[in-house]
Amino acid sequence: MLPHKAVFLDRDGVLVEAVTTHPEYPDRPTAPWKMEELKFVPDVQEAVTALKEAGYLTIIITNQPDFHKKHVDRKTWKEIHEEILSVVSPDDCFACKHLAEWKCSCRKPLPGMIYAAAYMHEIDLSKSFMVGDTEADMGAGRAAGCKNVLIRWPYNQYVEADFKMTDLMSAAQLIIGQP
């Protein structure tokens, strides 16, 4: 029996607000492409701390293709990402920077990043959760055998999940209260 349980956290739309003002993507949210677009969701530190105190590893699982799409330069992407890691303080982070057409096994909705984290940290996926805001997040969690928690936003009202919550703190409280 594996000793750890985890909460896998998507980055954009879960830990930080997704950006909905990029003209190239008027109908879907994106990651922040500039430091001034980086806005943390309310209570992000408190929610992650509560999960850790309840015995969960907190691991960011994020698709990050924007550098290859030329929406953000490497230096800015690194600054944004390092600020997120500094504020959130997860136990680990896995980022797939590949484009969808490259069909890599780590890009969500495939569960490659979750499997890698589970192997590295001896995680029991049946006792773990994927918290996200997209169908790709929920697909990766389902494929890995995790329970799924969707953070509801206007752009994801039709995404299927085991649980749907209004914010990260509510999701953390739900997870902590699960048997």
Tab-separated table of N, CA and C in Angstrom, residues 9 11 14-16 35 38-49 52 58 60 78-91 168:
chain	number	residue	atom	x	y	z
A	9	LEU	N	-3.042	20.044	-8.299
A	9	LEU	CA	-3.646	21.349	-8.523
A	9	LEU	C	-3.248	21.897	-9.885
A	11	ARG	N	-2.740	24.978	-12.388
A	11	ARG	CA	-2.212	26.298	-12.043
A	11	ARG	C	-3.190	27.414	-12.399
A	14	VAL	N	-7.076	27.872	-11.110
A	14	VAL	CA	-7.222	27.226	-9.800
A	14	VAL	C	-6.409	27.992	-8.759
A	15	LEU	N	-5.122	28.135	-8.981
A	15	LEU	CA	-4.253	28.867	-8.055
A	15	LEU	C	-4.190	30.350	-8.412
A	16	VAL	N	-4.200	30.624	-9.689
A	16	VAL	CA	-4.229	32.007	-10.178
A	16	VAL	C	-5.408	32.145	-11.123
A	35	MET	N	3.592	39.779	-16.104
A	35	MET	CA	3.530	39.800	-14.635
A	35	MET	C	2.299	40.559	-14.144
A	38	LEU	N	-0.839	38.538	-13.570
A	38	LEU	CA	-0.822	37.497	-12.529
A	38	LEU	C	-1.645	37.949	-11.326
A	39	LYS	N	-2.737	37.228	-11.072
A	39	LYS	CA	-3.604	37.518	-9.924
A	39	LYS	C	-3.925	36.188	-9.243
A	40	PHE	N	-3.564	36.069	-7.991
A	40	PHE	CA	-3.840	34.849	-7.237
A	40	PHE	C	-5.312	34.804	-6.849
A	41	VAL	N	-5.867	33.593	-6.788
A	41	VAL	CA	-7.241	33.444	-6.327
A	41	VAL	C	-7.281	33.748	-4.832
A	42	PRO	N	-8.434	34.125	-4.295
A	42	PRO	CA	-8.528	34.398	-2.859
A	42	PRO	C	-8.140	33.171	-2.024
A	43	ASP	N	-7.464	33.416	-0.938
A	43	ASP	CA	-7.125	32.399	0.062
A	43	ASP	C	-6.249	31.269	-0.467
A	44	VAL	N	-5.471	31.514	-1.506
A	44	VAL	CA	-4.677	30.442	-2.102
A	44	VAL	C	-3.693	29.838	-1.096
A	45	GLN	N	-2.985	30.678	-0.362
A	45	GLN	CA	-2.010	30.158	0.615
A	45	GLN	C	-2.704	29.392	1.733
A	46	GLU	N	-3.812	29.913	2.212
A	46	GLU	CA	-4.536	29.266	3.299
A	46	GLU	C	-5.086	27.917	2.864
A	47	ALA	N	-5.602	27.840	1.634
A	47	ALA	CA	-6.164	26.585	1.129
A	47	ALA	C	-5.082	25.518	0.982
A	48	VAL	N	-3.947	25.890	0.408
A	48	VAL	CA	-2.851	24.929	0.228
A	48	VAL	C	-2.293	24.503	1.587
A	49	THR	N	-2.155	25.431	2.498
A	49	THR	CA	-1.681	25.093	3.852
A	49	THR	C	-2.648	24.136	4.539
A	52	LYS	N	-2.152	20.651	3.190
A	52	LYS	CA	-0.914	20.058	3.724
A	52	LYS	C	-1.103	19.614	5.173
A	58	THR	N	0.757	18.509	-1.927
A	58	THR	CA	0.164	19.431	-2.893
A	58	THR	C	1.115	19.532	-4.080
A	60	ILE	N	1.443	20.785	-8.142
A	60	ILE	CA	0.912	21.489	-9.300
A	60	ILE	C	1.130	20.621	-10.537
A	78	LYS	N	9.223	32.315	-16.822
A	78	LYS	CA	9.930	31.850	-15.622
A	78	LYS	C	9.636	32.753	-14.424
A	79	GLU	N	9.597	34.055	-14.627
A	79	GLU	CA	9.279	34.993	-13.534
A	79	GLU	C	7.879	34.733	-12.985
A	80	ILE	N	6.921	34.575	-13.884
A	80	ILE	CA	5.536	34.314	-13.462
A	80	ILE	C	5.471	33.001	-12.689
A	81	HIS	N	6.063	31.967	-13.261
A	81	HIS	CA	5.997	30.643	-12.645
A	81	HIS	C	6.705	30.620	-11.289
A	82	GLU	N	7.855	31.246	-11.196
A	82	GLU	CA	8.577	31.280	-9.919
A	82	GLU	C	7.811	32.065	-8.857
A	83	GLU	N	7.118	33.110	-9.249
A	83	GLU	CA	6.293	33.862	-8.294
A	83	GLU	C	5.161	32.977	-7.774
A	84	ILE	N	4.545	32.220	-8.665
A	84	ILE	CA	3.470	31.310	-8.248
A	84	ILE	C	4.022	30.277	-7.263
A	85	LEU	N	5.152	29.668	-7.587
A	85	LEU	CA	5.746	28.669	-6.692
A	85	LEU	C	6.111	29.283	-5.349
A	86	SER	N	6.607	30.506	-5.364
A	86	SER	CA	6.991	31.190	-4.126
A	86	SER	C	5.788	31.447	-3.223
A	87	VAL	N	4.699	31.873	-3.804
A	87	VAL	CA	3.498	32.194	-3.024
A	87	VAL	C	2.779	30.922	-2.569
A	88	VAL	N	2.633	29.957	-3.469
A	88	VAL	CA	1.832	28.766	-3.185
A	88	VAL	C	2.604	27.737	-2.362
A	89	SER	N	3.908	27.619	-2.577
A	89	SER	CA	4.764	26.641	-1.875
A	89	SER	C	4.237	25.210	-1.978
A	90	PRO	N	4.049	24.701	-3.207
A	90	PRO	CA	3.593	23.319	-3.339
A	90	PRO	C	4.715	22.357	-2.969
A	91	ASP	N	4.365	21.101	-2.754
A	91	ASP	CA	5.380	20.088	-2.492
A	91	ASP	C	6.161	19.747	-3.751
A	168	LEU	N	-11.214	27.762	-4.511
A	168	LEU	CA	-10.198	26.830	-4.031
A	168	LEU	C	-10.370	26.500	-2.552
